Short mmCIF file of C-alpha atoms and ligand atoms in Angstrom, two decimals:
data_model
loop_
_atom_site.label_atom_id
_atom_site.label_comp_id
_atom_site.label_asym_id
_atom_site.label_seq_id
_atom_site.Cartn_x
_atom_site.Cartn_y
_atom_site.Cartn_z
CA UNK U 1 123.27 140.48 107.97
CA UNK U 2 121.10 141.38 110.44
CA UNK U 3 121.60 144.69 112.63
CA UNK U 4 120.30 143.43 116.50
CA UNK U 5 122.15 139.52 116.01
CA UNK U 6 124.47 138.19 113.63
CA UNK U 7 122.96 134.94 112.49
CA UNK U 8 125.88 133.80 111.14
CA UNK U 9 127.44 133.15 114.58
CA UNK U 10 124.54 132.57 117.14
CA UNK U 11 124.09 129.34 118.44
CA UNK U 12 120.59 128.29 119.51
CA UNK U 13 122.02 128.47 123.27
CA UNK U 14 122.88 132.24 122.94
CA UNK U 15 119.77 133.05 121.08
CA UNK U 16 117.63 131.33 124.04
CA UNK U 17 119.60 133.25 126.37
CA UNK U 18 119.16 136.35 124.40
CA UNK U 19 115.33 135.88 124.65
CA UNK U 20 115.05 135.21 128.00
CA UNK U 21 116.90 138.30 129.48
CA UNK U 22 114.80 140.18 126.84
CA UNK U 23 117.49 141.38 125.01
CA UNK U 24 115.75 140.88 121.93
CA UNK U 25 112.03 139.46 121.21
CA UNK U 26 111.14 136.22 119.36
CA UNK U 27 110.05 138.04 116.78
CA UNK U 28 113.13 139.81 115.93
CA UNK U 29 114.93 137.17 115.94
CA UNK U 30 112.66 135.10 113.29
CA UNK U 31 112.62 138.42 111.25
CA UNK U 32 116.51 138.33 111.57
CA UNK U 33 116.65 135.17 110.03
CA UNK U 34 113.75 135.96 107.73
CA UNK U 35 116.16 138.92 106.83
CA UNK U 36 118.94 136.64 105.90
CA UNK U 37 117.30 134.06 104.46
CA UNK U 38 116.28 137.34 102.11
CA UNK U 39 119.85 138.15 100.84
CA UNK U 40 121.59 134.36 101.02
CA UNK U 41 118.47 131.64 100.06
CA UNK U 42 118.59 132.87 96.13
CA UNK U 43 121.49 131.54 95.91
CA UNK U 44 121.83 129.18 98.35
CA UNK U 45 118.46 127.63 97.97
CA UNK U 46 118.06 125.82 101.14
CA UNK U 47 114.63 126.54 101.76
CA UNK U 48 111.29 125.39 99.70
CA UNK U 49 109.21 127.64 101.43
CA UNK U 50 109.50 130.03 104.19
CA UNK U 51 106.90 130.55 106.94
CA UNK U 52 106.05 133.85 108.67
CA UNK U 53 105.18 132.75 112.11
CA UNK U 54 106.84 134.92 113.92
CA UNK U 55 104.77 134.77 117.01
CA UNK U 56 105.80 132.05 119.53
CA UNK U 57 107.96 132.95 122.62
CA UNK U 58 110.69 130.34 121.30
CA UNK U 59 113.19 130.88 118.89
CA UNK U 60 113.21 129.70 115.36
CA UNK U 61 113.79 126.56 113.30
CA UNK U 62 113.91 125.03 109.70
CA UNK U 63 112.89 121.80 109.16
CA UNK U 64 113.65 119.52 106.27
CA UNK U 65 110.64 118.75 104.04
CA UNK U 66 109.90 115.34 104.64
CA UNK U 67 108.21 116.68 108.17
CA UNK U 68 104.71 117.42 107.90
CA UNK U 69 103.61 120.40 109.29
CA UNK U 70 99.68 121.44 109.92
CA UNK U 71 98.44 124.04 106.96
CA UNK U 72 102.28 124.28 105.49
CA UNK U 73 102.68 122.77 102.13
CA UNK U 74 105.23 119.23 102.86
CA UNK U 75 106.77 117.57 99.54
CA UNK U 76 109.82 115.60 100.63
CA UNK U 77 111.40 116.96 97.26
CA UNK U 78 108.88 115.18 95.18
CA UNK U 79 106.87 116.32 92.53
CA UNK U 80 104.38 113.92 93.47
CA UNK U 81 103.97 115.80 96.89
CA UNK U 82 103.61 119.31 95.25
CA UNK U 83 100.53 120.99 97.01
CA UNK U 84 100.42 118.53 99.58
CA UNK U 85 99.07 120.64 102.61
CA UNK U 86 99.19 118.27 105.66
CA UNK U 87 96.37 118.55 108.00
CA UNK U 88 98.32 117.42 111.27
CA UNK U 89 101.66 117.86 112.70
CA UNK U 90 104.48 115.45 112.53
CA UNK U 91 105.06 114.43 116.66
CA UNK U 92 108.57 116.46 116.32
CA UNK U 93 107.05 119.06 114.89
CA UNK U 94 104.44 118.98 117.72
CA UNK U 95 107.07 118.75 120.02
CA UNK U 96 108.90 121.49 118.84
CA UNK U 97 105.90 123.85 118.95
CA UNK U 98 105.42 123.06 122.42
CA UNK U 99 108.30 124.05 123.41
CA UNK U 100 107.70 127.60 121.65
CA UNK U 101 109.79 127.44 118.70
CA UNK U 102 109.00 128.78 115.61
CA UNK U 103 108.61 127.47 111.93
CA UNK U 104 110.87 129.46 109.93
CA UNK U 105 110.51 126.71 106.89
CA UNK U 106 110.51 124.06 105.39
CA UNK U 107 114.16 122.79 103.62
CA UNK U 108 115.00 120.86 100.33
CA UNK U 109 116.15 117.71 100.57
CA UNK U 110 116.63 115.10 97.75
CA UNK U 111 113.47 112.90 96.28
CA UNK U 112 112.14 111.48 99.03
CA UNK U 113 115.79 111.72 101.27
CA UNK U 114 117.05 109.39 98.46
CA UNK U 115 120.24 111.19 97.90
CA UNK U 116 123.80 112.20 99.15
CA UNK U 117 123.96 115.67 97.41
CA UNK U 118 120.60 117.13 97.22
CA UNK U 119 120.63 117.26 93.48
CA UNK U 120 117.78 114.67 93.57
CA UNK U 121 115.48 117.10 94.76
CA UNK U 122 112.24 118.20 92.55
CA UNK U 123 113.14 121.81 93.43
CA UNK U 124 116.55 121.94 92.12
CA UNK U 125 119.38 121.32 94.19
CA UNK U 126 121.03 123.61 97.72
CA UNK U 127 124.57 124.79 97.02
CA UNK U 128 127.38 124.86 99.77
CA UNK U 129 127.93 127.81 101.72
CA UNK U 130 131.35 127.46 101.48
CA UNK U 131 131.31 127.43 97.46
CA UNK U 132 127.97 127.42 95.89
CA UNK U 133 129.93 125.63 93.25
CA UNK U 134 129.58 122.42 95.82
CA UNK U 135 126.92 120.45 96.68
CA UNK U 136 126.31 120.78 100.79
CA UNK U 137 125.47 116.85 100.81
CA UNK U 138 122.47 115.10 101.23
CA UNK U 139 119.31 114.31 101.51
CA UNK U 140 119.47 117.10 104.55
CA UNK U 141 121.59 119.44 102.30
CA UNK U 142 118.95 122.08 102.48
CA UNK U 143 119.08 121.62 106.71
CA UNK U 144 122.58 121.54 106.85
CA UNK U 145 123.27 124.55 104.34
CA UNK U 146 120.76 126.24 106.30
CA UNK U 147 122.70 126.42 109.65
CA UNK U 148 126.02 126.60 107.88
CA UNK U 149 125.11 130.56 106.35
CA UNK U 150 123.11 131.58 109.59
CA UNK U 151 119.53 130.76 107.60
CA UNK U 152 118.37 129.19 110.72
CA UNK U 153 119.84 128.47 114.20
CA UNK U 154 119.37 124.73 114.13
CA UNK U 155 117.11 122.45 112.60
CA UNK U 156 115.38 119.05 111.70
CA UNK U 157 116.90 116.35 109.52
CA UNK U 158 115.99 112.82 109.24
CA UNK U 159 118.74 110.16 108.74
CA UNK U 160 118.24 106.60 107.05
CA UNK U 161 121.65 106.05 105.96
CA UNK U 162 123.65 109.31 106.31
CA UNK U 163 121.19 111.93 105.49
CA UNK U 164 122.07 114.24 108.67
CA UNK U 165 125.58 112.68 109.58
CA UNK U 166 126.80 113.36 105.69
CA UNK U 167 125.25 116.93 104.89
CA UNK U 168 126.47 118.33 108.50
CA UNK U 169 130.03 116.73 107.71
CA UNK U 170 130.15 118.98 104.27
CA UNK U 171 128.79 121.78 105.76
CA UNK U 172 130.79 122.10 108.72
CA UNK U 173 128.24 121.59 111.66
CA UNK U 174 127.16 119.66 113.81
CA UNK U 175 124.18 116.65 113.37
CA UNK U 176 123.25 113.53 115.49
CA UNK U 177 121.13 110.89 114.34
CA UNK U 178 119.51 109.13 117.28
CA UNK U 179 119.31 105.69 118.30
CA UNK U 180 116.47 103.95 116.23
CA UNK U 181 113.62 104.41 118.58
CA UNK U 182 114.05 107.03 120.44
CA UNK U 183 112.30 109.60 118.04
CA UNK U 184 109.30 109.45 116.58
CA UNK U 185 108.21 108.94 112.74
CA UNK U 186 104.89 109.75 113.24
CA UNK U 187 104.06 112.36 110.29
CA UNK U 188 107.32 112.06 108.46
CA UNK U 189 107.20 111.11 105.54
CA UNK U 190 108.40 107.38 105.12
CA UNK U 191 111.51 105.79 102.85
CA UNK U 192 112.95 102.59 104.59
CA UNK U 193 110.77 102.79 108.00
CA UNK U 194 113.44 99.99 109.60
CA UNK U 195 115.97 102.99 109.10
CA UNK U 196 114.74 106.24 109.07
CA UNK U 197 115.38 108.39 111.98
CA UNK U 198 114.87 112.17 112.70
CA UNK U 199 117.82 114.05 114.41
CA UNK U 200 118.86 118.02 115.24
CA UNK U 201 121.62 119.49 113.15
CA UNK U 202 123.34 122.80 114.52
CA UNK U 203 126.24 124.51 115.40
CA UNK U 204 127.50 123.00 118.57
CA UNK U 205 127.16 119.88 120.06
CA UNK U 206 125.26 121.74 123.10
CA UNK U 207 122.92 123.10 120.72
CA UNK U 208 122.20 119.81 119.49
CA UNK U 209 121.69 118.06 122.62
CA UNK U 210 118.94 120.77 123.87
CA UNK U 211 117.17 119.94 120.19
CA UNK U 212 117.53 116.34 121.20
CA UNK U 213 116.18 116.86 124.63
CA UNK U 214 112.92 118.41 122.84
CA UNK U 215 112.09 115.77 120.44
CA UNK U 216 113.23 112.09 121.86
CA UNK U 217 110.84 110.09 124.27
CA UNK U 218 108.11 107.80 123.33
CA UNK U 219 105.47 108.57 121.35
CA UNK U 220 101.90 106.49 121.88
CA UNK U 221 101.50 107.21 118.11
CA UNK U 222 104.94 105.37 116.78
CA UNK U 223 104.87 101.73 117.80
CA UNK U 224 108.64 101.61 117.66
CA UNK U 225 109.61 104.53 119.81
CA UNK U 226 110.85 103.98 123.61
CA UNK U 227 110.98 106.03 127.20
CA UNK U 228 115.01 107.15 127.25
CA UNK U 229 116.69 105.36 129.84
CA UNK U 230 118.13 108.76 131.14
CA UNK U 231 117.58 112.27 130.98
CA UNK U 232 119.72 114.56 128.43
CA UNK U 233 122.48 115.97 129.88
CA UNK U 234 124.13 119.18 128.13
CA UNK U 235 127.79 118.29 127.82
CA UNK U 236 130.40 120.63 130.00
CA UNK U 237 133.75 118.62 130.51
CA UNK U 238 136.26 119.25 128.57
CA UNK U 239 138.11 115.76 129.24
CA UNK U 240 138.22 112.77 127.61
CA UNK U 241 140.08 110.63 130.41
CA UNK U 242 139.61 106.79 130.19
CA UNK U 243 137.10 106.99 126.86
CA UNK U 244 138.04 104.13 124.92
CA UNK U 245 137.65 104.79 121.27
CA UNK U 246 137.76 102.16 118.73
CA UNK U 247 138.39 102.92 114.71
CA UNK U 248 137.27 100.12 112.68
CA UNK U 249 140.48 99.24 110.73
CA UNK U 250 138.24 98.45 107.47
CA UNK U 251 136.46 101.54 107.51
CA UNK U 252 140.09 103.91 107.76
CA UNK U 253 141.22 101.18 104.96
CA UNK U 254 138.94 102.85 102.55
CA UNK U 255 140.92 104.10 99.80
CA UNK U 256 138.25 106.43 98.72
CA UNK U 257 139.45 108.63 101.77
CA UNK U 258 140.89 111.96 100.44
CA UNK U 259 144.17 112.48 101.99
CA UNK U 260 142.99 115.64 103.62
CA UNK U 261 140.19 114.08 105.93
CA UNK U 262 142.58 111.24 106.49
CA UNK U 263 144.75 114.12 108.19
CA UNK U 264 142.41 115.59 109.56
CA UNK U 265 140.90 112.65 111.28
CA UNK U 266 144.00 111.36 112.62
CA UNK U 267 144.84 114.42 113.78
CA UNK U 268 141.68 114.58 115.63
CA UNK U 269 142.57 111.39 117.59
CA UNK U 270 145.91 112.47 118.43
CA UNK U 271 143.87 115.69 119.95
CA UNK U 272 141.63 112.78 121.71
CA UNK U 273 144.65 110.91 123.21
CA UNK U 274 146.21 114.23 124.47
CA UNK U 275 142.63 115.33 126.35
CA UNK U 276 143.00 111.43 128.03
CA UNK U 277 141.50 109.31 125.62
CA UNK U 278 142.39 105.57 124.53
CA UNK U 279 142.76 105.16 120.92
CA UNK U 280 142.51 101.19 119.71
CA UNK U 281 141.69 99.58 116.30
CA UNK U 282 139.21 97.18 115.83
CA UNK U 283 137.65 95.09 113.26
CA UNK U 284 134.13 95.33 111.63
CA UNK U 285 134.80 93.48 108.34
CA UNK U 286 131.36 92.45 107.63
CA UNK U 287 129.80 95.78 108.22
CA UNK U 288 132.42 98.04 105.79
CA UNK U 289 132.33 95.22 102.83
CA UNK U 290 128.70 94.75 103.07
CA UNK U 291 127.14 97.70 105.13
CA UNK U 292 126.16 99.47 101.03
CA UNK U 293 125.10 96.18 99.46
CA UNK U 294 123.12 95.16 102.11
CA UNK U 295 121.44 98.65 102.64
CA UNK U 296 120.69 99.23 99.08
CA UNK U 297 118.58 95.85 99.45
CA UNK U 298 116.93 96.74 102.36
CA UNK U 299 116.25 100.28 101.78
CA UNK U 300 115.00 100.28 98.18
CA UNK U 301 112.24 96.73 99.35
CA UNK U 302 110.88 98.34 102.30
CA UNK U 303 110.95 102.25 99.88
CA UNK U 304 109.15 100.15 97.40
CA UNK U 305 106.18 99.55 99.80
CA UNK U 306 106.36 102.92 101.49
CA UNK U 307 105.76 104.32 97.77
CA UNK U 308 103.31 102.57 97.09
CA UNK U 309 100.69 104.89 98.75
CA UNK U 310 101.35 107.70 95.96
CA UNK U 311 98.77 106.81 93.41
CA UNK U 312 97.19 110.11 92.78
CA UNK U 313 93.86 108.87 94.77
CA UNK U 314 95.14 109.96 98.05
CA UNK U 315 97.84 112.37 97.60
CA UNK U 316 99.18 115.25 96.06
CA UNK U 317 99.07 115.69 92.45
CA UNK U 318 96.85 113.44 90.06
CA UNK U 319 97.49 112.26 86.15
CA UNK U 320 95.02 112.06 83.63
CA UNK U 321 93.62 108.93 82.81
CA UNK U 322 91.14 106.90 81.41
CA UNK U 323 90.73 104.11 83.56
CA UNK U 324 92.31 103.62 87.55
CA UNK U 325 95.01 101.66 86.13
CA UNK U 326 95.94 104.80 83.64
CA UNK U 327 95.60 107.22 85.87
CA UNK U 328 97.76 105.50 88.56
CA UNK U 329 100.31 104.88 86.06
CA UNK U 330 100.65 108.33 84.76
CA UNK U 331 100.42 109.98 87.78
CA UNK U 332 103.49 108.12 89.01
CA UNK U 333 105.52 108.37 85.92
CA UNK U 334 105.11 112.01 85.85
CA UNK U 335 105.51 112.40 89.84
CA UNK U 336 108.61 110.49 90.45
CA UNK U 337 111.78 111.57 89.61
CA UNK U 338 114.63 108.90 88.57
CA UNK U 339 115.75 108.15 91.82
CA UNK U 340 112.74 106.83 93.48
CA UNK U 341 112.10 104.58 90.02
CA UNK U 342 114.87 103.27 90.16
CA UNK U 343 114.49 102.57 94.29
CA UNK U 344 110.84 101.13 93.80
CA UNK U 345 111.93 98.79 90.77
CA UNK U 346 115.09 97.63 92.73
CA UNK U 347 113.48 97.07 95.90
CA UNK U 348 109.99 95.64 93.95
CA UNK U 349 112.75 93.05 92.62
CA UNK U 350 114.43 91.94 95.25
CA UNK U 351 111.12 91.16 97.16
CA UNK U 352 109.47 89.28 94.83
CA UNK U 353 108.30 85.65 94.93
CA UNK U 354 111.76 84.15 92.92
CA UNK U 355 114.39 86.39 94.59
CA UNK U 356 113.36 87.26 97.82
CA UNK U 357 115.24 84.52 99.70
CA UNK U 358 118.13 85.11 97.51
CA UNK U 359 117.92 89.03 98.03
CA UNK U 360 115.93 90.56 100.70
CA UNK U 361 116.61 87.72 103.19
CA UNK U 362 119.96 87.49 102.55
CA UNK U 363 120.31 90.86 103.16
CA UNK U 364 118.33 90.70 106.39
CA UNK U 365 120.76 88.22 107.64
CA UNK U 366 123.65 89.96 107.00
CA UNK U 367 121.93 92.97 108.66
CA UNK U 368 121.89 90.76 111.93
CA UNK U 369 125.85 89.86 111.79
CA UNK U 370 126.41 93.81 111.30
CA UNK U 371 124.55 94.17 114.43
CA UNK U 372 126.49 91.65 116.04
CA UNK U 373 129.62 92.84 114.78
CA UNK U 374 129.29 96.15 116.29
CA UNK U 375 128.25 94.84 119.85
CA UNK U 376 131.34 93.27 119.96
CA UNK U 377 133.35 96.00 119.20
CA UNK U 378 131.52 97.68 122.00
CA UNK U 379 132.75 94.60 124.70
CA UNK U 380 136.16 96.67 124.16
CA UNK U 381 135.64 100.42 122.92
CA UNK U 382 133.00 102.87 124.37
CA UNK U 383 132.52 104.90 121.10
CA UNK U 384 133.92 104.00 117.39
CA UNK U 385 135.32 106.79 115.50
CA UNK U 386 135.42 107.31 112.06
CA UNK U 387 135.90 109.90 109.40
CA UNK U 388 131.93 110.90 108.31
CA UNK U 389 132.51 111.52 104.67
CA UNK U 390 135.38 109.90 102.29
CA UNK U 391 135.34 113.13 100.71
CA UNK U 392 134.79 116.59 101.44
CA UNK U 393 132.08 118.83 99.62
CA UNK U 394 132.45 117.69 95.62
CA UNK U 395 130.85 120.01 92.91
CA UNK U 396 127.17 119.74 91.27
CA UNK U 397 127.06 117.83 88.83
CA UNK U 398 129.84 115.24 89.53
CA UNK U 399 128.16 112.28 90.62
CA UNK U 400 124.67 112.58 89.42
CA UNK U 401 125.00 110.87 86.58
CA UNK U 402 126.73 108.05 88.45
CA UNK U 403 124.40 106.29 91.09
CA UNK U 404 127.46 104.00 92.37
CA UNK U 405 129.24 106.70 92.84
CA UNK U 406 126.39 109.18 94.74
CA UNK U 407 125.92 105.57 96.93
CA UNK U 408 129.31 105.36 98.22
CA UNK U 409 129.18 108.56 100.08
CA UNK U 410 127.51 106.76 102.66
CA UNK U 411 129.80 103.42 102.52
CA UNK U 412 131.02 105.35 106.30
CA UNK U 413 127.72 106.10 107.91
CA UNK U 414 125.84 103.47 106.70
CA UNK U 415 126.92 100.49 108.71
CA UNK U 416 125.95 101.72 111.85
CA UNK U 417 122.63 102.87 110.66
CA UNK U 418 121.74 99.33 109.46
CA UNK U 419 123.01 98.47 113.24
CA UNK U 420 120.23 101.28 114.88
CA UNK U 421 123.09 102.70 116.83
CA UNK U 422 123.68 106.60 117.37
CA UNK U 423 125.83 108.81 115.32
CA UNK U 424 126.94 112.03 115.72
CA UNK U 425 129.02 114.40 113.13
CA UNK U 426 131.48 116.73 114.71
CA UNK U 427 133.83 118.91 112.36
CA UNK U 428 136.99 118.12 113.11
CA UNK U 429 138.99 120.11 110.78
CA UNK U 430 139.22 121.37 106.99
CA UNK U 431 140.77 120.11 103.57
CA UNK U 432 141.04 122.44 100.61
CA UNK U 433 139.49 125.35 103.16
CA UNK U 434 136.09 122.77 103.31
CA UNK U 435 135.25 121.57 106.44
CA UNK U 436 135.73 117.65 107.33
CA UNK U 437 133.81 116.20 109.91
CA UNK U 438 134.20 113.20 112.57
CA UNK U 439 131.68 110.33 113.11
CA UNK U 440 131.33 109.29 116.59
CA UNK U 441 129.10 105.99 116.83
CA UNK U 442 127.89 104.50 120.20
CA UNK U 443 126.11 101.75 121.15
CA UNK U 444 122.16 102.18 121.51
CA UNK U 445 120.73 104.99 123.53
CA UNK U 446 124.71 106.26 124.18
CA UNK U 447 123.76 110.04 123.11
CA UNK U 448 124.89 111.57 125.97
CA UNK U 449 128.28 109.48 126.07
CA UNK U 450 128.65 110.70 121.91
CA UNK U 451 127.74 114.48 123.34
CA UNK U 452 130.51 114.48 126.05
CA UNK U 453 133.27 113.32 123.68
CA UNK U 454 132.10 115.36 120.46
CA UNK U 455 131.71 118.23 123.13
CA UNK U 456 135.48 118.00 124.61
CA UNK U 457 136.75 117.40 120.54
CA UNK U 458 134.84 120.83 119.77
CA UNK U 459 136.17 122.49 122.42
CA UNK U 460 139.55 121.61 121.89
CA UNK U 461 139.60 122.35 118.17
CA UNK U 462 138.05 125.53 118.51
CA UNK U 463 137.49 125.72 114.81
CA UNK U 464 135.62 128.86 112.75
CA UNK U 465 133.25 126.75 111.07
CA UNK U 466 131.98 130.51 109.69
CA UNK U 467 132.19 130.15 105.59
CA UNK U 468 135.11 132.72 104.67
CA UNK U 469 133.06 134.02 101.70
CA UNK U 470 130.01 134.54 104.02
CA UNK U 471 132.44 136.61 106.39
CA UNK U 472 131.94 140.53 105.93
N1 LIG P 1 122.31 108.67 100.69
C1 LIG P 1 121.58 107.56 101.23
C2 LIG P 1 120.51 107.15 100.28
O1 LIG P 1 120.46 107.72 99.24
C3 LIG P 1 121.01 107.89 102.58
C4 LIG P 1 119.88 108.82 102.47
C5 LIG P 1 119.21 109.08 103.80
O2 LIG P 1 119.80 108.87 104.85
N2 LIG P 1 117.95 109.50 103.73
O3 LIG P 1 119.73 106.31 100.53
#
């Protein structure tokens, strides 16, 4: 622990506030977390690589390794990737340089953010702050472990079907994953580019709305990006009078929910209804039964094309071989790890010539009635809550062997994903001493509605989402 701030308990608010009444320098405050990161990341291994950049006027971040950054190394948790030194910024890393914050690293994430644990990564897997016995979720583990042990103050995730909401739910903080198209995916490396979405994970829902603030807005260089339709607004009321909030009766059906985020969830919306809130069930049948199908058809076909690029002519590392054909097929046997074969020869089959129809466009179509399905719900409810996770954190090594059952830890987040709506993860409690967190889903471009009512839940919780054993 540092001696001038203890990172284990300053938000990115505090440590802005710290810098600008000159309290303490930018630099000390990177060498603070540089300091931690020292004792903690051994064990903890949330970082690939740390930076020494100590020298902007901001304050520090980490972001997750599918970001490129100019002149730092960038492998999305591939081995492929290894030595990969981009020669241009991501936008949102741009974006966050601008606004003077520093690089403190880059973080592991699984295989090409094809993962719910981590374990999938290259580089060996992040452990849980809470127990390093536990995985801290994934593919943003590294992130999300990160902010949990006060390794960095907040930082950048990306999100194509759970990969900030699902990490910051295990590790007890909290992550939004914007509207599709309101942050850019320029420089990040690509896995289903229909889905994928950067977001800010931190401590507080404040923190992550000034993170927000920094990297949404359109981007000439990402096609799909959009101007917001209104500014950011940092949350402050600590009401929730007249919010309607729906919970999708199939999704709280799930039997997979542990009895311990079950309580804690309801709980959490009896908190909701005493701070004014409306609590009503609705129905999204379609998007609980089919949301995982349906994005483990879309995912893995458009993954299969994004992959495609790593053949060892334009990237990264290179097998030996003695023809193009040879070389192209060593160099991706060797570079890809299991999870990303499997992905490209999944998604390779359901796009080609014989099964497409059957597959990818079925798929596609019952990606339209999910959309549909949710716009509905939002005729009656302003935001849809739901637990985040079935489970809380679950040791290394369970599920790895079992791709079904690494899958379902999304069957909660990834509905609205495939519906390009916002979702934010707010902890909302513990089971077994591990933290449980709440998914808050609004309709598109809703962030600031999701950051007034995670706000007010935070607030009235008031939880130490501080890891006992991290405690001194
Ligand atoms: N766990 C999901 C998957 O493996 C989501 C990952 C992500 O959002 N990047 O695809």
């Amino acid at each position: 622990m540092s001696p001038i701030v203890d990172t284990l308990t300053l938000t990115a608010e505090d440590a802005i506030a710290l810098v600008e009444r000159d309290e303490i320098s930018a630099a000390e405050l990177h060498a603070a977390y540089l300091e931690a990161i020292g004792e903690h990341d051994e064990e903890l291994h949330c970082y690939l690589r740390t930076v020494d950049e100590a020298n902007g006027a901001g304050i520090p971040i980490a972001l997750k390794d599918v970001i490129s950054t100019r002149g730092v190394e960038t492998t999305a948790g591939s081995r492929i990737l290894s030595g990969y030194v981009p020669v241009f910024d991501a936008t949102v890393a741009a974006r966050c340089k601008v606004a003077g914050l520093t690089l403190l690293g880059k973080t592991n994430t699984d295989e090409f953010a094809m993962g719910s644990s981590t374990e999938n990564s290259a580089y060996g897997p992040s452990r849980n702050p809470w127990n390093p016995d536990l995985v801290p979720g994934g593919s943003g583990g590294g992130t999300a472990a990160a902010v949990s042990a006060g390794l960095a103050p907040w930082g950048l995730g990306s999100d194509t079907g759970g990969s900030i909401k699902q990490p910051s739910a295990l590790c007890g903080n909290v992550g939004l994953r914007p509207t599709y198209g309101t942050v850019s995916r320029y420089g990040v490396v690509a896995f289903a580019s229909s889905l994928d979405q950067v977001g800010p994970v931190a401590k507080t829902v404040r923190d992550v709305a000034l993170l927000y603030r920094i990297i949404a807005g359109r981007d000439a260089a990402d096609s799909t990006t959009v101007e917001l339709p209104e500014p950011v607004e940092l949350p402050s009321d600590e009401r929730l009078d007249g919010l309607r909030i729906g919970v999708p009766r199939q999704a709280v059906a799930l039997e997979s929910i542990e009895p311990g985020v079950r309580a804690a969830f309801e709980a959490t919306l009896a908190l909701a209804e005493g701070l004014g809130a409306e609590v009503g069930e609705c129905d999204l049948p379609l998007s609980f039964d089919y949301g995982l199908p349906c994005y483990y058809l879309i995912a893995p076909a458009e993954a299969s094309s994004n992959l495609a690029r790593y053949d060892g002519v334009r990237y990264g590392v290179r097998g030996e071989g003695d023809t193009y054909r040879d070389m192209v097929e060593r160099t991706r046997d060797a570079g890809f790890g299991d999870e990303p074969k499997r992905r490209i020869m999944l998604g390779t089959y359901a796009l080609s010539a014989g099964y497409y129809d059957a597959y990818y466009g079925q798929a596609q179509r019952v990606r339209t009635l999910i959309v549909r399905e949710h716009a509905s719900a939002f005729e009656h409810f302003d935001v849809l809550a739901t637990p985040t996770s079935p489970t809380v954190a679950f040791p290394i090594g369970d599920r790895a062997a079992d791709p079904l059952a690494m899958y379902a830890c999304d069957l909660l987040t990834i509905p609205s994903c495939l519906a390009g709506l916002p979702g934010l993860n707010v902890p909302c409690g513990f089971s077994d001493e591990l933290p449980v967190g709440l998914q808050l889903i609004g309709p598109q471009f809703s962030e600031n509605g999701l950051f007034r009512a995670g706000y007010a839940v935070e607030r009235a919780l008031g939880l130490d989402l501080v890891p006992a054993r991290l405690q001194s």
